[in-house]
Short mmCIF file of C-alpha atoms and ligand atoms in Angstrom, two decimals:
data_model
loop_
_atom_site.label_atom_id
_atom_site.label_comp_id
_atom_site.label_asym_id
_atom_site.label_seq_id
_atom_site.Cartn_x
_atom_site.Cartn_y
_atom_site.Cartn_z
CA UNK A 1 24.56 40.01 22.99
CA UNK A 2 22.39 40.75 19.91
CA UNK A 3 18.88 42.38 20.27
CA UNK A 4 16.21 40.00 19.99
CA UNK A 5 15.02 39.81 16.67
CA UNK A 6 10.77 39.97 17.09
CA UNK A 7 8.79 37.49 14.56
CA UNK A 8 7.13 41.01 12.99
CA UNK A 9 7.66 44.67 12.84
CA UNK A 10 5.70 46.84 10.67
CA UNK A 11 6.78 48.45 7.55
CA UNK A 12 6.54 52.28 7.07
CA UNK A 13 7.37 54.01 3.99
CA UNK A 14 8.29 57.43 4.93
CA UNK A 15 5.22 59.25 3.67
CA UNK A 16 2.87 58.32 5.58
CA UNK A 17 2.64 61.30 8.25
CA UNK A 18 2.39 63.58 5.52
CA UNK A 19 -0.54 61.71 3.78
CA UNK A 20 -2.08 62.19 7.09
CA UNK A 21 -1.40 65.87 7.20
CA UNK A 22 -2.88 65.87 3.77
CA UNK A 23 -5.76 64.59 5.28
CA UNK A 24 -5.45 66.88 7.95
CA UNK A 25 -5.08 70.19 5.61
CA UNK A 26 -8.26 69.30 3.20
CA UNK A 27 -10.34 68.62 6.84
CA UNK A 28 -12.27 66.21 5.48
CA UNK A 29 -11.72 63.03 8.18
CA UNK A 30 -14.71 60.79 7.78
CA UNK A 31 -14.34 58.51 5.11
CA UNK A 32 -14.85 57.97 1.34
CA UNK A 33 -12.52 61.63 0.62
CA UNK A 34 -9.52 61.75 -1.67
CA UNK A 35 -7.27 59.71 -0.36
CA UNK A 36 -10.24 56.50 0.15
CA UNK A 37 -11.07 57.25 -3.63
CA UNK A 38 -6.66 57.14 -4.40
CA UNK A 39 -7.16 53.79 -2.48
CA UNK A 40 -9.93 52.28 -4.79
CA UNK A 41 -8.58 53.26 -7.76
CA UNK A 42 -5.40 51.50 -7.32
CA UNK A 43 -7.34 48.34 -6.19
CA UNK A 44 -9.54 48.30 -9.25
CA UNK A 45 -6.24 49.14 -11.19
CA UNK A 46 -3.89 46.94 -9.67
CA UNK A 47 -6.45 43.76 -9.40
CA UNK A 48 -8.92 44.41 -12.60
CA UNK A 49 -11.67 43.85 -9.85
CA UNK A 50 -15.28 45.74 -10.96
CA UNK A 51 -15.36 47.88 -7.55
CA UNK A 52 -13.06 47.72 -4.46
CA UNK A 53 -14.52 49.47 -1.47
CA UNK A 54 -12.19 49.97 1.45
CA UNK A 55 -13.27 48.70 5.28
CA UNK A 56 -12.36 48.85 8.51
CA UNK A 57 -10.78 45.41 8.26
CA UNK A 58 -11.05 42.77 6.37
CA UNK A 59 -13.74 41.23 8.88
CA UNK A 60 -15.79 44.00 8.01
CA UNK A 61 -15.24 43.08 4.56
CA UNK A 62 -15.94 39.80 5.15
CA UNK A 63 -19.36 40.46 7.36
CA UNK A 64 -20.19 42.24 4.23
CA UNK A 65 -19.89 39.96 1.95
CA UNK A 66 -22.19 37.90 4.40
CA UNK A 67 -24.31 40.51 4.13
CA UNK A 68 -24.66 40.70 -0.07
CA UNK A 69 -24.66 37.10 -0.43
CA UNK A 70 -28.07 37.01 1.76
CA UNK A 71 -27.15 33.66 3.46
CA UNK A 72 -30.23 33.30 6.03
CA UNK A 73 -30.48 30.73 9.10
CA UNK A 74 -29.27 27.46 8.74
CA UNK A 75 -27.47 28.52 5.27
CA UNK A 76 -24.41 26.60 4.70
CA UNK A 77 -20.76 27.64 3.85
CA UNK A 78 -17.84 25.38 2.39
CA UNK A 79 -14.66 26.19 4.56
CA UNK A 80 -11.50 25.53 5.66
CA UNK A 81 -11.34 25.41 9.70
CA UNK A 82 -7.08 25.98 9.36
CA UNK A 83 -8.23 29.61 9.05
CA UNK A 84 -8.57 33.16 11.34
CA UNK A 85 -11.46 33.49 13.10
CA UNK A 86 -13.34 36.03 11.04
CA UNK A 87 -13.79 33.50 8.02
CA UNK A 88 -16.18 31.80 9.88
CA UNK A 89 -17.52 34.82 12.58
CA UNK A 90 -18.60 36.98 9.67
CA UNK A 91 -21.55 34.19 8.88
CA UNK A 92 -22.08 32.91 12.05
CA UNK A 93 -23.44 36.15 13.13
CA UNK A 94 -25.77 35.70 10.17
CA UNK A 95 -27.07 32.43 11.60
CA UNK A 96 -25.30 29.93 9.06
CA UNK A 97 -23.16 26.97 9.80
CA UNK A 98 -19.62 27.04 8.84
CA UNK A 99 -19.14 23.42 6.90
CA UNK A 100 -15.17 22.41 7.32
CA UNK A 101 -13.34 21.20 4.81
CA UNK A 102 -9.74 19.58 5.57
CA UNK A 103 -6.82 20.97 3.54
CA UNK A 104 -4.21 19.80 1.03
CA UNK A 105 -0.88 18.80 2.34
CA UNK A 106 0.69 20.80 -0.18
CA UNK A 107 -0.72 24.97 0.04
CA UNK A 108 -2.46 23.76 3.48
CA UNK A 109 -5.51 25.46 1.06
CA UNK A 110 -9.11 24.12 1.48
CA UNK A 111 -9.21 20.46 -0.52
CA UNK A 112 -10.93 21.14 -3.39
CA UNK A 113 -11.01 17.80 -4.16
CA UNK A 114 -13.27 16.95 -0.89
CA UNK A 115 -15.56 20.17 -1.08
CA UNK A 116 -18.57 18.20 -3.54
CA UNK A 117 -19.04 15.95 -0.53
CA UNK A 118 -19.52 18.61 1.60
CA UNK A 119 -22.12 20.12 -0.68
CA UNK A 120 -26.16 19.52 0.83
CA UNK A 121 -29.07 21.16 -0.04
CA UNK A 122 -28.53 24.11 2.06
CA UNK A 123 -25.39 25.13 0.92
CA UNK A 124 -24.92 28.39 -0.50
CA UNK A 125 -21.34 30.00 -0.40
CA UNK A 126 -17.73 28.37 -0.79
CA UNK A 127 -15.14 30.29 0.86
CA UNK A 128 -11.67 29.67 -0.22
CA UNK A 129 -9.00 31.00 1.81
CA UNK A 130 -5.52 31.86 -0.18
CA UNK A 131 -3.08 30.22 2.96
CA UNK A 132 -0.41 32.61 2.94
CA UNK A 133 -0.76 34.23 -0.10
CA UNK A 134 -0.45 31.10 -2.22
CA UNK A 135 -3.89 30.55 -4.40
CA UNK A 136 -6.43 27.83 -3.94
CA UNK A 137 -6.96 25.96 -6.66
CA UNK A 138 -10.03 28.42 -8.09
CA UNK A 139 -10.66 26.59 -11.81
CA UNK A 140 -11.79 23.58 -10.02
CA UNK A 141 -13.80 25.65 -6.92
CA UNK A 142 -15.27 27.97 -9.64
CA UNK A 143 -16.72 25.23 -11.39
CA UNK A 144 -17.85 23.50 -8.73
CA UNK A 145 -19.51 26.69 -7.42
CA UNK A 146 -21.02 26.88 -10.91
CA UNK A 147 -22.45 23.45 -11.54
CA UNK A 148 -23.99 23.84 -7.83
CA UNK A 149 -25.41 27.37 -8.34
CA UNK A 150 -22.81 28.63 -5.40
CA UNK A 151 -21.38 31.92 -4.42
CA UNK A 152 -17.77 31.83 -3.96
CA UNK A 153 -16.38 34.49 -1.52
CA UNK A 154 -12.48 34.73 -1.58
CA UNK A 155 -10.62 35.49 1.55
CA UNK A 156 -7.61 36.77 -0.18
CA UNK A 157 -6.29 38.58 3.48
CA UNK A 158 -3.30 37.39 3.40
CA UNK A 159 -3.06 37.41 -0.90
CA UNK A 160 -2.78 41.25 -1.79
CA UNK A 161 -0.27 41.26 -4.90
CA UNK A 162 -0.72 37.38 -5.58
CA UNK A 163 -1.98 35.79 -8.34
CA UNK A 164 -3.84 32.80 -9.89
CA UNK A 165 -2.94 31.87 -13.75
CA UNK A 166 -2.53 35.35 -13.77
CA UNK A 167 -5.68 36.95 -12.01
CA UNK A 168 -5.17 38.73 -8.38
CA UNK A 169 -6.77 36.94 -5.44
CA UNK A 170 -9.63 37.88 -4.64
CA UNK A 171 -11.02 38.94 -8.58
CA UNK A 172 -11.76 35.11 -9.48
CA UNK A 173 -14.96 34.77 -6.78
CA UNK A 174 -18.45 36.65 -6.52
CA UNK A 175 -16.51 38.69 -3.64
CA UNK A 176 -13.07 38.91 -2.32
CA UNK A 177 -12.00 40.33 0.91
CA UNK A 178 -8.13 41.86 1.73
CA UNK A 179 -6.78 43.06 5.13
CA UNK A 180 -4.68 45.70 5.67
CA UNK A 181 -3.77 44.64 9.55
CA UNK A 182 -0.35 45.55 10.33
CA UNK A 183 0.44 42.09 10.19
CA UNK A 184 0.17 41.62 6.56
CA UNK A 185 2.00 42.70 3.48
CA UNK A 186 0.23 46.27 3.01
CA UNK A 187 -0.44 47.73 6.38
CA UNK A 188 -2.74 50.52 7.82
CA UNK A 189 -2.65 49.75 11.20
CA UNK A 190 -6.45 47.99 10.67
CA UNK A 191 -7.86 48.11 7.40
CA UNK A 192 -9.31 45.75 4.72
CA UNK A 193 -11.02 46.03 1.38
CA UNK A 194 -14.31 44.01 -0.32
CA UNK A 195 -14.13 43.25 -3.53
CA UNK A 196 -16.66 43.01 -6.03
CA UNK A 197 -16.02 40.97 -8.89
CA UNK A 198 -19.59 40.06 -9.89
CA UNK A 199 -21.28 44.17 -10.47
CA UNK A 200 -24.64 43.21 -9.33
CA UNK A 201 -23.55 43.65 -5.84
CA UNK A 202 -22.18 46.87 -6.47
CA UNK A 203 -25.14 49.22 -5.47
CA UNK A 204 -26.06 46.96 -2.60
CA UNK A 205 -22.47 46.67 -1.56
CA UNK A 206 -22.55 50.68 -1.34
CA UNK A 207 -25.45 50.94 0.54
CA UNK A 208 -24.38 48.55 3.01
CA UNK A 209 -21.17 49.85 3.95
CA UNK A 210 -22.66 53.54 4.55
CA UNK A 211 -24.84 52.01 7.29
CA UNK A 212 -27.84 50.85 4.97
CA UNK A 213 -28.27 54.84 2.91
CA UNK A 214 -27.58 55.72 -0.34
CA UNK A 215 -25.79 58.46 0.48
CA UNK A 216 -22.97 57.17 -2.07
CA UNK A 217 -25.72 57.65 -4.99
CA UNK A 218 -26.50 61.03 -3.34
CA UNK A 219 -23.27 62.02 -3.49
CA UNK A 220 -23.01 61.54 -7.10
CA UNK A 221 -26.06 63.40 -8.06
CA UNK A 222 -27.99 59.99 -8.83
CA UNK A 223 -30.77 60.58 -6.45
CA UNK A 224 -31.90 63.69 -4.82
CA UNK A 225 -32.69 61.91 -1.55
CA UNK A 226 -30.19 60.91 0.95
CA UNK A 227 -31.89 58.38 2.92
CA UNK A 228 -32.38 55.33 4.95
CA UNK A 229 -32.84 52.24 1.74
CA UNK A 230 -31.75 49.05 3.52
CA UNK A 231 -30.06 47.18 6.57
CA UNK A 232 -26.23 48.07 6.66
CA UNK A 233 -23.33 49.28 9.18
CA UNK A 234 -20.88 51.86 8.98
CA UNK A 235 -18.24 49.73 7.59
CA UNK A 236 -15.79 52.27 6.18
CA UNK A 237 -12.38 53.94 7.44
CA UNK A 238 -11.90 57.62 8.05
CA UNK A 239 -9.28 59.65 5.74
CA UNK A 240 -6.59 59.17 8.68
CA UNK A 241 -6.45 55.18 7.95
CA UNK A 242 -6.73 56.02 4.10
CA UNK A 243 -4.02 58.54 3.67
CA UNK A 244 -1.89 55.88 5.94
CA UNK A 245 -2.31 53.47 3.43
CA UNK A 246 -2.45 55.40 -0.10
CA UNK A 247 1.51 55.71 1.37
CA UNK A 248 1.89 52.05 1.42
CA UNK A 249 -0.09 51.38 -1.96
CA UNK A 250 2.71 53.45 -3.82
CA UNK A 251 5.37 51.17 -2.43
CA UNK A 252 3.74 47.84 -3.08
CA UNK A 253 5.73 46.59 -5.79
CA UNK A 254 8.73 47.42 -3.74
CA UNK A 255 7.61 45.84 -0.44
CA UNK A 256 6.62 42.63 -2.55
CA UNK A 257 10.19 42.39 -3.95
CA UNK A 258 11.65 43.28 -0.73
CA UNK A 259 9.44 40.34 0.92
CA UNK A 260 10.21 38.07 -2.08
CA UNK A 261 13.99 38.67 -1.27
CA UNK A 262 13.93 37.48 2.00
CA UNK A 263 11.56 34.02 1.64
CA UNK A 264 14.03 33.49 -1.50
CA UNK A 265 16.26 33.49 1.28
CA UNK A 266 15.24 31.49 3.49
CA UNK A 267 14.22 28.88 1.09
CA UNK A 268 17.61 28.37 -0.69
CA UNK A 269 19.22 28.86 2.82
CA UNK A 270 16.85 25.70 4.19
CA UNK A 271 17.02 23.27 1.74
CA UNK A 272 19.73 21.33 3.01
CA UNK A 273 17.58 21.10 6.28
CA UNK A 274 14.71 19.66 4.10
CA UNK A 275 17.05 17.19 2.02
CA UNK A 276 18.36 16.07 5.73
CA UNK A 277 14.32 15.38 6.52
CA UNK A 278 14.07 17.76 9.44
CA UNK A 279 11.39 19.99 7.83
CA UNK A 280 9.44 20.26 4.89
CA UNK A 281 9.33 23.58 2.87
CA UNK A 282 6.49 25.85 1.77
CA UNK A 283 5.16 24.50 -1.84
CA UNK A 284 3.85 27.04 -4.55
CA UNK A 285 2.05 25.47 -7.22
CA UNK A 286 3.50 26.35 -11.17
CA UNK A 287 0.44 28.70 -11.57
CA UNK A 288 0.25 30.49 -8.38
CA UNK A 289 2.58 33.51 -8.24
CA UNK A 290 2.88 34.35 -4.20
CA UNK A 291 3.45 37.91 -2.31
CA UNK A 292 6.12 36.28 0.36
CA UNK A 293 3.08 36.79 2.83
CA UNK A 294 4.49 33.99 4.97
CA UNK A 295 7.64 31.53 5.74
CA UNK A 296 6.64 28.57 7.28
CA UNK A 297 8.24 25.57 7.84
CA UNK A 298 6.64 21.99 8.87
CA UNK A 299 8.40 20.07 12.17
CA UNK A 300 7.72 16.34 12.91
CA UNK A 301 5.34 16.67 15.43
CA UNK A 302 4.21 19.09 17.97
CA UNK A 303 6.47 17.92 20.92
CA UNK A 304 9.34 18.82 18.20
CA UNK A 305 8.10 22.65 16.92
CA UNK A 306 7.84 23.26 20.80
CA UNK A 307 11.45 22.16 21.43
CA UNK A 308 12.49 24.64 18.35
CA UNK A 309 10.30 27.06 19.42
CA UNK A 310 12.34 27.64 22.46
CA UNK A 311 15.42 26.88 21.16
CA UNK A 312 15.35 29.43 18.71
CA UNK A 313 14.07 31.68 21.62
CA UNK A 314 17.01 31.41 23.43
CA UNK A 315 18.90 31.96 20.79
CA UNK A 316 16.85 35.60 20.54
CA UNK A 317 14.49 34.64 17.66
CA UNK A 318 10.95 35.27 18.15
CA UNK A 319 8.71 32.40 15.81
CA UNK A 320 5.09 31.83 16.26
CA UNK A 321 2.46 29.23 15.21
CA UNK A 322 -1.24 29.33 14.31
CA UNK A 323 -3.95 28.33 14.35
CA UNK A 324 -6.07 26.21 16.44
CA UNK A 325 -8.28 24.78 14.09
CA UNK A 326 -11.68 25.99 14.10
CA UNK A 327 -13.48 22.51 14.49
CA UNK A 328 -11.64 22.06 17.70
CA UNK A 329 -11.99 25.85 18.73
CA UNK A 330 -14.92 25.71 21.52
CA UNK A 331 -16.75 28.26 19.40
CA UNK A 332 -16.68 25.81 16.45
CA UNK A 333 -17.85 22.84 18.43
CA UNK A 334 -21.09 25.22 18.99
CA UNK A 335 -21.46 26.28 15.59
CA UNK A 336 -20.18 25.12 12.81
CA UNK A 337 -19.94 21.27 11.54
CA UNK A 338 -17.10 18.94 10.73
CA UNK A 339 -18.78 15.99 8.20
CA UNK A 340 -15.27 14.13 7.19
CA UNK A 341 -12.28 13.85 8.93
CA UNK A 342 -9.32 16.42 9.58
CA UNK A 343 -6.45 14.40 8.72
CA UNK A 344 -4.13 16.71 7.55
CA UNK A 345 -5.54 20.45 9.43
CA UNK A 346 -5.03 17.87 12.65
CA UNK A 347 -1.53 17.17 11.48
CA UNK A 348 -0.43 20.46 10.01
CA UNK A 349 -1.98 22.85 12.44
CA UNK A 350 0.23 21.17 14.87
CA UNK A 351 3.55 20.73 13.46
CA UNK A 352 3.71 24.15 11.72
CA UNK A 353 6.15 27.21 12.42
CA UNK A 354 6.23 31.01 11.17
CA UNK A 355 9.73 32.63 10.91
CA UNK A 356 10.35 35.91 11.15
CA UNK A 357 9.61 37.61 8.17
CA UNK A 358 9.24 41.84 7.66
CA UNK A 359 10.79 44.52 5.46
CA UNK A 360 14.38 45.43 6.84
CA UNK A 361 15.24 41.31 8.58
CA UNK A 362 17.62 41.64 4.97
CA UNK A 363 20.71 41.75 7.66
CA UNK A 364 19.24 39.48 9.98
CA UNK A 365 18.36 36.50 8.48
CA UNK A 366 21.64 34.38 8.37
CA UNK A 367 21.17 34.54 11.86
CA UNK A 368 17.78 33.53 11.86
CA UNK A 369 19.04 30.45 9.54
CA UNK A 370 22.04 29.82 11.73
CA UNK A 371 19.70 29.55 15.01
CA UNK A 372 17.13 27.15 13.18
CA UNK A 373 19.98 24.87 11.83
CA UNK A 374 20.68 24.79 15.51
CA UNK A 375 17.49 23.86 16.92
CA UNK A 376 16.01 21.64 14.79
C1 PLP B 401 -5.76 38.58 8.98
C2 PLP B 401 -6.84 37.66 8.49
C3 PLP B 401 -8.20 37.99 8.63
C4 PLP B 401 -8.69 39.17 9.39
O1 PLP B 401 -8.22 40.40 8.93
P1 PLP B 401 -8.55 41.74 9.77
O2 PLP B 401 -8.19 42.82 8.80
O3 PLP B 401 -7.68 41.72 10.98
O4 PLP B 401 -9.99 41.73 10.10
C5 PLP B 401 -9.15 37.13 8.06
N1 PLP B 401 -8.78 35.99 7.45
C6 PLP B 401 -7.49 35.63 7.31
C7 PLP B 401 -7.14 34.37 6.59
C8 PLP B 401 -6.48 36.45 7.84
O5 PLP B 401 -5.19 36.08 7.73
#
């Protein structure tokens, strides 16, 4: 009998016990030391962003951005509710009011085209969220955003190493936000990063993050006081998480091909199942260039995913769906609001499936193919 083959399994690259011995050897373990400053120059590198500042996760980065874009009580934000939790958490604890969106049937991104009728008076951020690393459609958001005097926060979590006409996720808003969860492309166990596109959150962003001081000015000689300036947390990793993943920023490239391999695979290997009409396909857009964050596949309806869901279980393949929509969630019904219909997050949410998909499945996925020709 094979082994079971589980839906994830983290990616290590080799060097990332001696990063941490690094760490270990210079004995400097809180954060913002060499390895944290490796870190944010590659983001600023690798994305063009103005300043990337590494988190805990990228709901810190997220409560952050909450946190810069000043949103007060009763403040408004333009969302998808087929998201994680933290999109809409992060300003909630702030006092606003998540505003859902539905989604496109295509990317299963926020509807761009519905978001101007979700617009009121109170209104203040859009939040786009880049469904498995495959871009919104950001021309048409950022000029919404624009003509509305909006900030638009990106939560690019799942979009490291994607792009937009040619721009990373998460550069195109005021703000982006990336997680390094070891569920996502570039892992350090927990971890995320805020971007900041626009530079006049940069000081403020600072300050925030090293729990309301501006010990980060300090640091650099730019005041002679190290003191207490403004409201904040302590939103930064030690050098343990940050030497973890300055190992996995080296291999990024190859963990992107390696990941683009394998949903190559899957999609050429699943087309005849689509052409037969038992599932629908992932579809990227001509100008989104994806990371292989995700394969997904769409069932006919819920009773259906179940009945593949433990079919290919049997057959010793682990696949998983999310989410509950956030409208429905009971936390949602409190606070956030829903002002159109949810066709298609109703729909989607429920006929949607995640295969497995991590570095090293290369000799495992004909049989992941074989058992979902089976089941479906
Ligand atoms: C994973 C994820 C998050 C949360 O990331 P953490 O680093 O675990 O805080 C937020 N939003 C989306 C869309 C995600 O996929």
């Amino acid at each position: 009998m094979n082994p079971n083959i589980p839906f994830n399994k983290p990616f290590m690259t080799g060097r990332e016990l001696w990063y941490i011995a690094q760490a270990h050897t210079n004995g400097h373990l809180s954060g913002d030391g060499s390895f944290t400053k490796k870190c944010h120059a590659w983001l600023e590198r690798q994305t063009g962003t103005a300043r990337a500042l590494l988190t805990h996760s990228c709901t810190a980065a997220l409560e952050m951005a909450a946190l810069l874009a000043e949103v007060q009580e009763g403040d408004e934000v333009i969302m998808p509710s087929y998201t994680f939790v933290s999109t809409a958490n992060a300003f909630v604890m702030r006092g606003a009011v998540p505003v859902f969106v539905d989604i496109r049937a295509d990317t299963l991104n926020i509807d761009e085209t519905k978001i101007e009728a979700a617009i009121t008076p109170r209104t203040k951020v859009i939040l786009p969220v880049h469904y498995a690393g495959v871009a919104c459609e950001m021309d048409t958001i950022m000029d919404i955003a624009r003509r509305h005097g909006l900030i638009v926060i990106e939560d690019a979590a799942q979009g490291i190493m994607s792009t937009y006409k040619g721009r990373a996720l998460g550069t195109i808003g005021h703000m982006g936000a990336y997680s390094f969860h070891e569920t996502k492309n570039i892992i350090a166990g927990e971890g995320g990063a805020l971007l900041v596109n626009d530079p006049t959150y940069a000081e403020r962003a600072e300050i925030i993050r090293e729990k309301g001081t501006n010990r980060s000015q300090f640091f650099r000689g730019q005041v002679d006081k190290y003191t207490w300036v403004d409201i904040g947390s302590s939103y930064l990793p030690g050098e343990v998480i940050a030497a973890f993943l300055w190992a996995q920023m080296e291999e990024a490239d190859t963990i992107t091909a390696r990941r683009m391999a394998l949903w190559d695979g899957y999609h050429a290997a699943l087309k005849p199942l689509e052409e037969r009409g038992v599932l629908r396909r992932p579809i990227v857009p001509a100008e989104c260039v994806h990371n292989a964050h995700m394969y997904y596949i769409l069932l006919e309806s819920l009773e259906h995913r179940s009945n593949v869901i433990a079919s290919l279980k049997r057959q010793g393949v682990n696949s998983v769906f999310h989410y509950v929509p956030l409208h429905s969630a009971p936390a949602g019904l409190r606070h956030a609001v829903t002002p159109a219909p949810m066709p298609y997050t109703d729909s989607l949410s429920d006929r949607l499936l995640r295969l497995p998909l991590w570095v090293g499945l290369e000799p495992e996925l004909q049989r992941v193919v074989t058992a979902l020709t089976e089941a479906v």
